JSON list of C-alpha atoms in Angstrom, two decimals:
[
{"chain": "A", "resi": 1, "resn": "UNK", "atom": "CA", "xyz": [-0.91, -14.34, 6.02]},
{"chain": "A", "resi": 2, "resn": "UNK", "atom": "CA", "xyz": [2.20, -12.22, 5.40]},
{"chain": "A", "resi": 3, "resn": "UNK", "atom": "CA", "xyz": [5.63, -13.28, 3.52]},
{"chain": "A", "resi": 4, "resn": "UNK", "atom": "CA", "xyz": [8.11, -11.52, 3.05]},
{"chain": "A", "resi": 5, "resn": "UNK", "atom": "CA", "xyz": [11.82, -12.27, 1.77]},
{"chain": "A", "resi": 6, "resn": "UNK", "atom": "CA", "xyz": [12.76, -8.92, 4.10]},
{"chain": "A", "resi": 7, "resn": "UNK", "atom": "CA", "xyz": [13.09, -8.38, 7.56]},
{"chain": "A", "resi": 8, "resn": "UNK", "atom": "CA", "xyz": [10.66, -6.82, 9.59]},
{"chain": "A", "resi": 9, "resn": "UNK", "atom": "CA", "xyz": [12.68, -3.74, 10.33]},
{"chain": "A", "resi": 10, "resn": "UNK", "atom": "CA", "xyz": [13.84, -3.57, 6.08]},
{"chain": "A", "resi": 11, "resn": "UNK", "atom": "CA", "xyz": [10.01, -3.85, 5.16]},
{"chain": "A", "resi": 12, "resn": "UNK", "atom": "CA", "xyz": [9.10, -0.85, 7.31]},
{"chain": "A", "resi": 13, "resn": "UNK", "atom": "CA", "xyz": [11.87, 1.19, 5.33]},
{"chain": "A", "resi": 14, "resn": "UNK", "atom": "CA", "xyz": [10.06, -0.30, 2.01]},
{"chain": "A", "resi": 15, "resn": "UNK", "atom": "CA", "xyz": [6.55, 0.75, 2.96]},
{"chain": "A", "resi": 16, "resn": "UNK", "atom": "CA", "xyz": [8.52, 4.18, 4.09]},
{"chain": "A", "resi": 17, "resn": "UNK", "atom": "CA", "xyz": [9.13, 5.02, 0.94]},
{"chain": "A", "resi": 18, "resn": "UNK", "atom": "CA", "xyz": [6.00, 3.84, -0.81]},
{"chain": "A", "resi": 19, "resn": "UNK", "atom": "CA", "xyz": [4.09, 6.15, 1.16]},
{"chain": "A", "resi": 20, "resn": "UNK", "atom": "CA", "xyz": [6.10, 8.89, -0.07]},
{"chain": "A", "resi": 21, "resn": "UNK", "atom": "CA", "xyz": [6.35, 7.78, -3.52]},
{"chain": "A", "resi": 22, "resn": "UNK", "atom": "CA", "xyz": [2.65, 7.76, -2.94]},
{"chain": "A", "resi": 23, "resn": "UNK", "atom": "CA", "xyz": [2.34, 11.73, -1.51]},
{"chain": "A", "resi": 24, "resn": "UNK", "atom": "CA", "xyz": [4.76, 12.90, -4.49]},
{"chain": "A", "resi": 25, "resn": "UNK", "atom": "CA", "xyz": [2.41, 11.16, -7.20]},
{"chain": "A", "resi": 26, "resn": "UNK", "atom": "CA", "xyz": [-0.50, 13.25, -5.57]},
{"chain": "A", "resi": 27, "resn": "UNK", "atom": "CA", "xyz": [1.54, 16.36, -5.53]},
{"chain": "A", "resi": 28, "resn": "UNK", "atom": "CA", "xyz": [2.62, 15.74, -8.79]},
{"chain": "A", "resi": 29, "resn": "UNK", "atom": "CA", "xyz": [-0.92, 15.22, -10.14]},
{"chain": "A", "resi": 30, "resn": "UNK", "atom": "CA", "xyz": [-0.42, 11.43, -10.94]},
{"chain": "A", "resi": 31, "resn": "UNK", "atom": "CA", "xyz": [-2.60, 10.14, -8.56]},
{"chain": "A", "resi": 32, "resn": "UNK", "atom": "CA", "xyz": [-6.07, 11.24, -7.76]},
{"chain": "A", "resi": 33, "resn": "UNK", "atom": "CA", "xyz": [-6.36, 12.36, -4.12]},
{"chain": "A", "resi": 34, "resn": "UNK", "atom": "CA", "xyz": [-9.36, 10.76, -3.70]},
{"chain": "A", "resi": 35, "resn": "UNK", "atom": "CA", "xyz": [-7.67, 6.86, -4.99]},
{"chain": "A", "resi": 36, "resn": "UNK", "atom": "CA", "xyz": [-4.33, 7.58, -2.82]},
{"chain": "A", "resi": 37, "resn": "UNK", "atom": "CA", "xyz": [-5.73, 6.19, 0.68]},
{"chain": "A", "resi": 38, "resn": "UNK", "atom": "CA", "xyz": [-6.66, 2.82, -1.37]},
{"chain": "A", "resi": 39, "resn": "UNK", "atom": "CA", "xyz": [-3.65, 3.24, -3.14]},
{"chain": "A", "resi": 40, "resn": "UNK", "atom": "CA", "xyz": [-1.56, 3.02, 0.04]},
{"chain": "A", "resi": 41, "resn": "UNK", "atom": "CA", "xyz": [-3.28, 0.09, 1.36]},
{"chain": "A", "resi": 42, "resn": "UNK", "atom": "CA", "xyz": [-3.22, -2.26, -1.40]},
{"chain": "A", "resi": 43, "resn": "UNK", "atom": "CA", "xyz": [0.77, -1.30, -2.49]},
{"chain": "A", "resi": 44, "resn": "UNK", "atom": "CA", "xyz": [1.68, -1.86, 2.03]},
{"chain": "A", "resi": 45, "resn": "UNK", "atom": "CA", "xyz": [-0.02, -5.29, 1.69]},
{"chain": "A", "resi": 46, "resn": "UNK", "atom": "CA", "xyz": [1.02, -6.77, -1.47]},
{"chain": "A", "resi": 47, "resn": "UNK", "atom": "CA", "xyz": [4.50, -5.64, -0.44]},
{"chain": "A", "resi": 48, "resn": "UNK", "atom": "CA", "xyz": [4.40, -7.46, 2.92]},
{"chain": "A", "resi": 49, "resn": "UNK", "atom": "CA", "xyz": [3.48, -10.79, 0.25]},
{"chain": "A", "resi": 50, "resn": "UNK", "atom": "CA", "xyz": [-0.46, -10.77, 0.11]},
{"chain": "A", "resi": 51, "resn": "UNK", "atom": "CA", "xyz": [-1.74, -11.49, -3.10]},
{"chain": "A", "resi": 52, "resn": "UNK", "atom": "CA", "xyz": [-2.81, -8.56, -5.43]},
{"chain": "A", "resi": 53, "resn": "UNK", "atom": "CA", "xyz": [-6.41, -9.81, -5.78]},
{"chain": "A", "resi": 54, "resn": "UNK", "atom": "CA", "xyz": [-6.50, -10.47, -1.69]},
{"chain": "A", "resi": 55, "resn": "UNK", "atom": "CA", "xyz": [-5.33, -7.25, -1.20]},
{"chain": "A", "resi": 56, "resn": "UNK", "atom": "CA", "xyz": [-8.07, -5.38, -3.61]},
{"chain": "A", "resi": 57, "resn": "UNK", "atom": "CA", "xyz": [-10.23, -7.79, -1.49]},
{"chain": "A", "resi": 58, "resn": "UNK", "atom": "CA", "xyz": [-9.30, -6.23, 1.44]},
{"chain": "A", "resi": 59, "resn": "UNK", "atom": "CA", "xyz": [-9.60, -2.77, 0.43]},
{"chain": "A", "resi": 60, "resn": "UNK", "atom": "CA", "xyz": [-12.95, -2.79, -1.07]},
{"chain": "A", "resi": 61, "resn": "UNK", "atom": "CA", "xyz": [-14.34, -4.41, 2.41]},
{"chain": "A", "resi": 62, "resn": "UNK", "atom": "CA", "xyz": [-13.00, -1.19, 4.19]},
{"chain": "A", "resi": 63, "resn": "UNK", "atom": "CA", "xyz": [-14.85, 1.83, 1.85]},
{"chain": "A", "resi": 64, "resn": "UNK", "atom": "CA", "xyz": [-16.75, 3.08, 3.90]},
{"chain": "A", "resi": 65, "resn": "UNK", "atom": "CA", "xyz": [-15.34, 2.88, 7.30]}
]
């Protein structure tokens, strides 16, 4: 289940600009390349209001797909 106190529409801006805060921590050397994908996936889905251990949950079902 997703909650948000945003609009549809104002989350996708938010998630926008994760993903490039996300790209410009890799550039920068502040992420490893190879934890950015995971990265991306657990910051989009506890922004959209799923819970930060559901959402490491979630993640570490998909490895490997």
């Amino acid at each position: 289940m997703f909650t948000a106190p945003l609009p549809a529409a104002a989350l996708a801006y938010v998630h926008e600009q994760q993903l490039f805060g996300l790209m410009e921590a890799v550039n920068d050397g502040a992420l490893d390349p190879a934890d950015a994908g995971r990265a991306a996936a657990a910051t989009a889905l506890i922004s959209a209001g799923v819970g930060a251990e559901r959402a490491r949950e979630i993640v570490a079902g998909l490895q490997g797909r």
